[in-house]
Coordinates of C-alpha atoms and ligand atoms in Angstrom, one line a residue:
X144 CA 83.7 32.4 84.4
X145 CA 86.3 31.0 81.7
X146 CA 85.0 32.5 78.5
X147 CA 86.1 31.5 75.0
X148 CA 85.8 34.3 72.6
X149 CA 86.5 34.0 68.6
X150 CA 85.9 35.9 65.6
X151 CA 86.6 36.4 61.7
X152 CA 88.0 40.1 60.7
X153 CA 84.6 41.4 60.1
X154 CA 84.0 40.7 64.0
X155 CA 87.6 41.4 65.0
X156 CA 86.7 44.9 66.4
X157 CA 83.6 44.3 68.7
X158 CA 85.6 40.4 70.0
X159 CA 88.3 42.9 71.0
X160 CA 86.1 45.3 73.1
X161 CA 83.8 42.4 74.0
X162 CA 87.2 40.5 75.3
X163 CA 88.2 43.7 77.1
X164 CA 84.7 44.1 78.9
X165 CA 84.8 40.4 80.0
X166 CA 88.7 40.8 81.7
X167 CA 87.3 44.3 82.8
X168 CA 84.8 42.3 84.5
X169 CA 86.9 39.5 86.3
X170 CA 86.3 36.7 83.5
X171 CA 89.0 34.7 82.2
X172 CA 89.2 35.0 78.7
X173 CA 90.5 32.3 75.9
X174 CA 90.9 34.5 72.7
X175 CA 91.4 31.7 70.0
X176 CA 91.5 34.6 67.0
X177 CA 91.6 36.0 64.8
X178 CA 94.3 38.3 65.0
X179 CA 93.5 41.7 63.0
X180 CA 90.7 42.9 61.2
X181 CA 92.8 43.1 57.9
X182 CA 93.2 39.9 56.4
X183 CA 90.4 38.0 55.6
X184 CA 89.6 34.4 57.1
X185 CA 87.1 32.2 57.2
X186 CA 84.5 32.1 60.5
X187 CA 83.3 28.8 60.7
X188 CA 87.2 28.4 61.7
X189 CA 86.5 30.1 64.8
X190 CA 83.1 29.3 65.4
X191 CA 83.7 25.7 65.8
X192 CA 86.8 26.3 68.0
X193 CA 84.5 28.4 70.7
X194 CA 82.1 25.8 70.6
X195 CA 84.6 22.6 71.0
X196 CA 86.2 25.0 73.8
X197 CA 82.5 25.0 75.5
X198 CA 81.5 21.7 74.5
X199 CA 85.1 19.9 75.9
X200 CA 84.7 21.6 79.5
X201 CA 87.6 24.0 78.6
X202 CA 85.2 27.3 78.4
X203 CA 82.0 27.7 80.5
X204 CA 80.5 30.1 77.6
X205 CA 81.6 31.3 74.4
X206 CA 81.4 34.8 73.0
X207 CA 81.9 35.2 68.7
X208 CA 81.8 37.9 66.1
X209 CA 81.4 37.9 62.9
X210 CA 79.7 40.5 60.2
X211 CA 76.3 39.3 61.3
X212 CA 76.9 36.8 64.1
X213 CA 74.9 34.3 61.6
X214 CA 77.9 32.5 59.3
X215 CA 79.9 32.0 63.2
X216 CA 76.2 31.0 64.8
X217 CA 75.9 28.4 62.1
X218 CA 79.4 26.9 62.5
X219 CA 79.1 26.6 66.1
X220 CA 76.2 25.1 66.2
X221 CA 77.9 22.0 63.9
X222 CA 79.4 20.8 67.0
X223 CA 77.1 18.6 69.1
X224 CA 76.6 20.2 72.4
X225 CA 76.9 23.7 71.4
X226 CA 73.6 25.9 71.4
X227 CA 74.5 29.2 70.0
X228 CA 72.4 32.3 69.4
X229 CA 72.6 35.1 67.7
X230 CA 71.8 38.0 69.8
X231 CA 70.9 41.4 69.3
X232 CA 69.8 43.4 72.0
X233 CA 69.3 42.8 75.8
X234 CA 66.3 41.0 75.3
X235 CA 67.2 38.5 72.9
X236 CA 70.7 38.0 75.0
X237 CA 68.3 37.4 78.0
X238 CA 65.9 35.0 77.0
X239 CA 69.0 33.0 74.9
X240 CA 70.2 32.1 78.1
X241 CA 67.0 31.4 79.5
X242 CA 64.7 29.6 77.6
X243 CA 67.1 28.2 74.9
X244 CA 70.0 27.7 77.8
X245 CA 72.3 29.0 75.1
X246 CA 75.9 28.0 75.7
X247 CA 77.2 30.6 72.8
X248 CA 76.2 33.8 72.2
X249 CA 77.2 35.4 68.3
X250 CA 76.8 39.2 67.7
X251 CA 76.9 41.4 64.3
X252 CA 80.4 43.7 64.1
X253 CA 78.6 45.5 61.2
X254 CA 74.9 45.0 62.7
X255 CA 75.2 46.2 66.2
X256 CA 76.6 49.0 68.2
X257 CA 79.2 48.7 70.5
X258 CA 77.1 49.7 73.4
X259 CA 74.1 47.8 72.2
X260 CA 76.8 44.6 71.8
X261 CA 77.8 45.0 75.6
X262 CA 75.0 45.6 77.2
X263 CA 73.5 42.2 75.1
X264 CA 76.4 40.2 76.7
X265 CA 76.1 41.6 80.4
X266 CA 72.5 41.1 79.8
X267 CA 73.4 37.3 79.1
X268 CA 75.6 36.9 81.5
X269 CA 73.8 38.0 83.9
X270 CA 70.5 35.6 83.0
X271 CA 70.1 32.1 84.6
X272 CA 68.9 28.8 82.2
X273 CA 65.2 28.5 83.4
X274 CA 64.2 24.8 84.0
X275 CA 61.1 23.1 84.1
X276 CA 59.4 23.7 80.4
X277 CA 62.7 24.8 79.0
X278 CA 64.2 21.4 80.2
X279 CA 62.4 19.5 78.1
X280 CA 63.4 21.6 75.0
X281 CA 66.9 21.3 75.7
X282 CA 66.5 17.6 75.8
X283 CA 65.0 17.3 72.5
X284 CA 67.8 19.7 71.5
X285 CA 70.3 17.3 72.5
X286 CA 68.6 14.4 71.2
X287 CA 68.9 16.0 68.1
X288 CA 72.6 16.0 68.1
X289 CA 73.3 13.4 70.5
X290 CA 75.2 15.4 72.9
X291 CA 74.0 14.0 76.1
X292 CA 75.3 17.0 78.7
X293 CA 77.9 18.0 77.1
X294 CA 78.4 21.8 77.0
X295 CA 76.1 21.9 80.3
X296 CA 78.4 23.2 83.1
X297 CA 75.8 24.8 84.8
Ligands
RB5_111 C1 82.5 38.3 56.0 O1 82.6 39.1 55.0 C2 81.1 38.0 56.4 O2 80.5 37.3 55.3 C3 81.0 37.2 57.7 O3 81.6 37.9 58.7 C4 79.6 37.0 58.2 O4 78.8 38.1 58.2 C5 78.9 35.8 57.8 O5 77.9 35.4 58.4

């Protein structure tokens, strides 16, 4: 999958090892920032460039970091199209992508482990949108925003 990945310097660390698992795994990954987890920057920055890099067609998912994953969840989700979630174990990760058909997934560099992080995002990855009820929702979702299909490659 193309998978655009973003974070402020509080999520620096786990984008980088997150971005390392995806390539590890075959994905193609679009690291739009940041650079270092020195200098501070601002994450709605970078959570509204993953989610216009999902919602144009350029990424299939998107992967951010922040200190929480809730300041990035909340700028993503700004951009019509873009369902974001913050996620915290496999079970959250798992039903993001199947009953909220989640296009973005946001996780906590200071609120979860590493290997709690990765195994969330494998666990998404991994999960399938589930229709029939959960279609429905998604439409109301993107009535809510107007954004037709957009961010809907699968
Ligand atoms: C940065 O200090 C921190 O506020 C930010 O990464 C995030 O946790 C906001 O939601």
């Amino acid at each position: 999958m193309r998978i655009a990945a973003g974070s402020d310097h509080a999520g620096f660390e786990l984008k980088e090892l997150l971005v390392s698992y995806l390539e590890a795994q075959g994905h193609e990954v679009a690291d739009l920032g940041t650079t270092n987890g020195v200098d501070s920057v601002d994450y709605p920055d970078f959570g509204a460039a993953v989610a216009r890099a999902v919602v144009s067609g350029d990424a299939d998912l998107g992967v951010c970091a922040c200190g929480t994953g809730i300041g990035i969840a909340i700028a993503a989700n700004k951009i019509p199209g873009a369902r974001a979630a913050v996620i915290h174990d496999v079970t959250t990760a798992k039903l993001a992508r199947e009953h909220n058909h989640a296009n973005v997934v946001c996780l906590g560099g200071r609120t979860t482990g590493t290997a709690t992080a990765t195994d969330a995002l494998a666990a998404f990855l991994a999960a399938t949108p589930e229709r029939g009820r959960h279609d429905k929702r998604i439409e109301k979702l993107r009535d809510l925003d107007g954004s037709s299909t957009k961010g809907d490659p699968q």
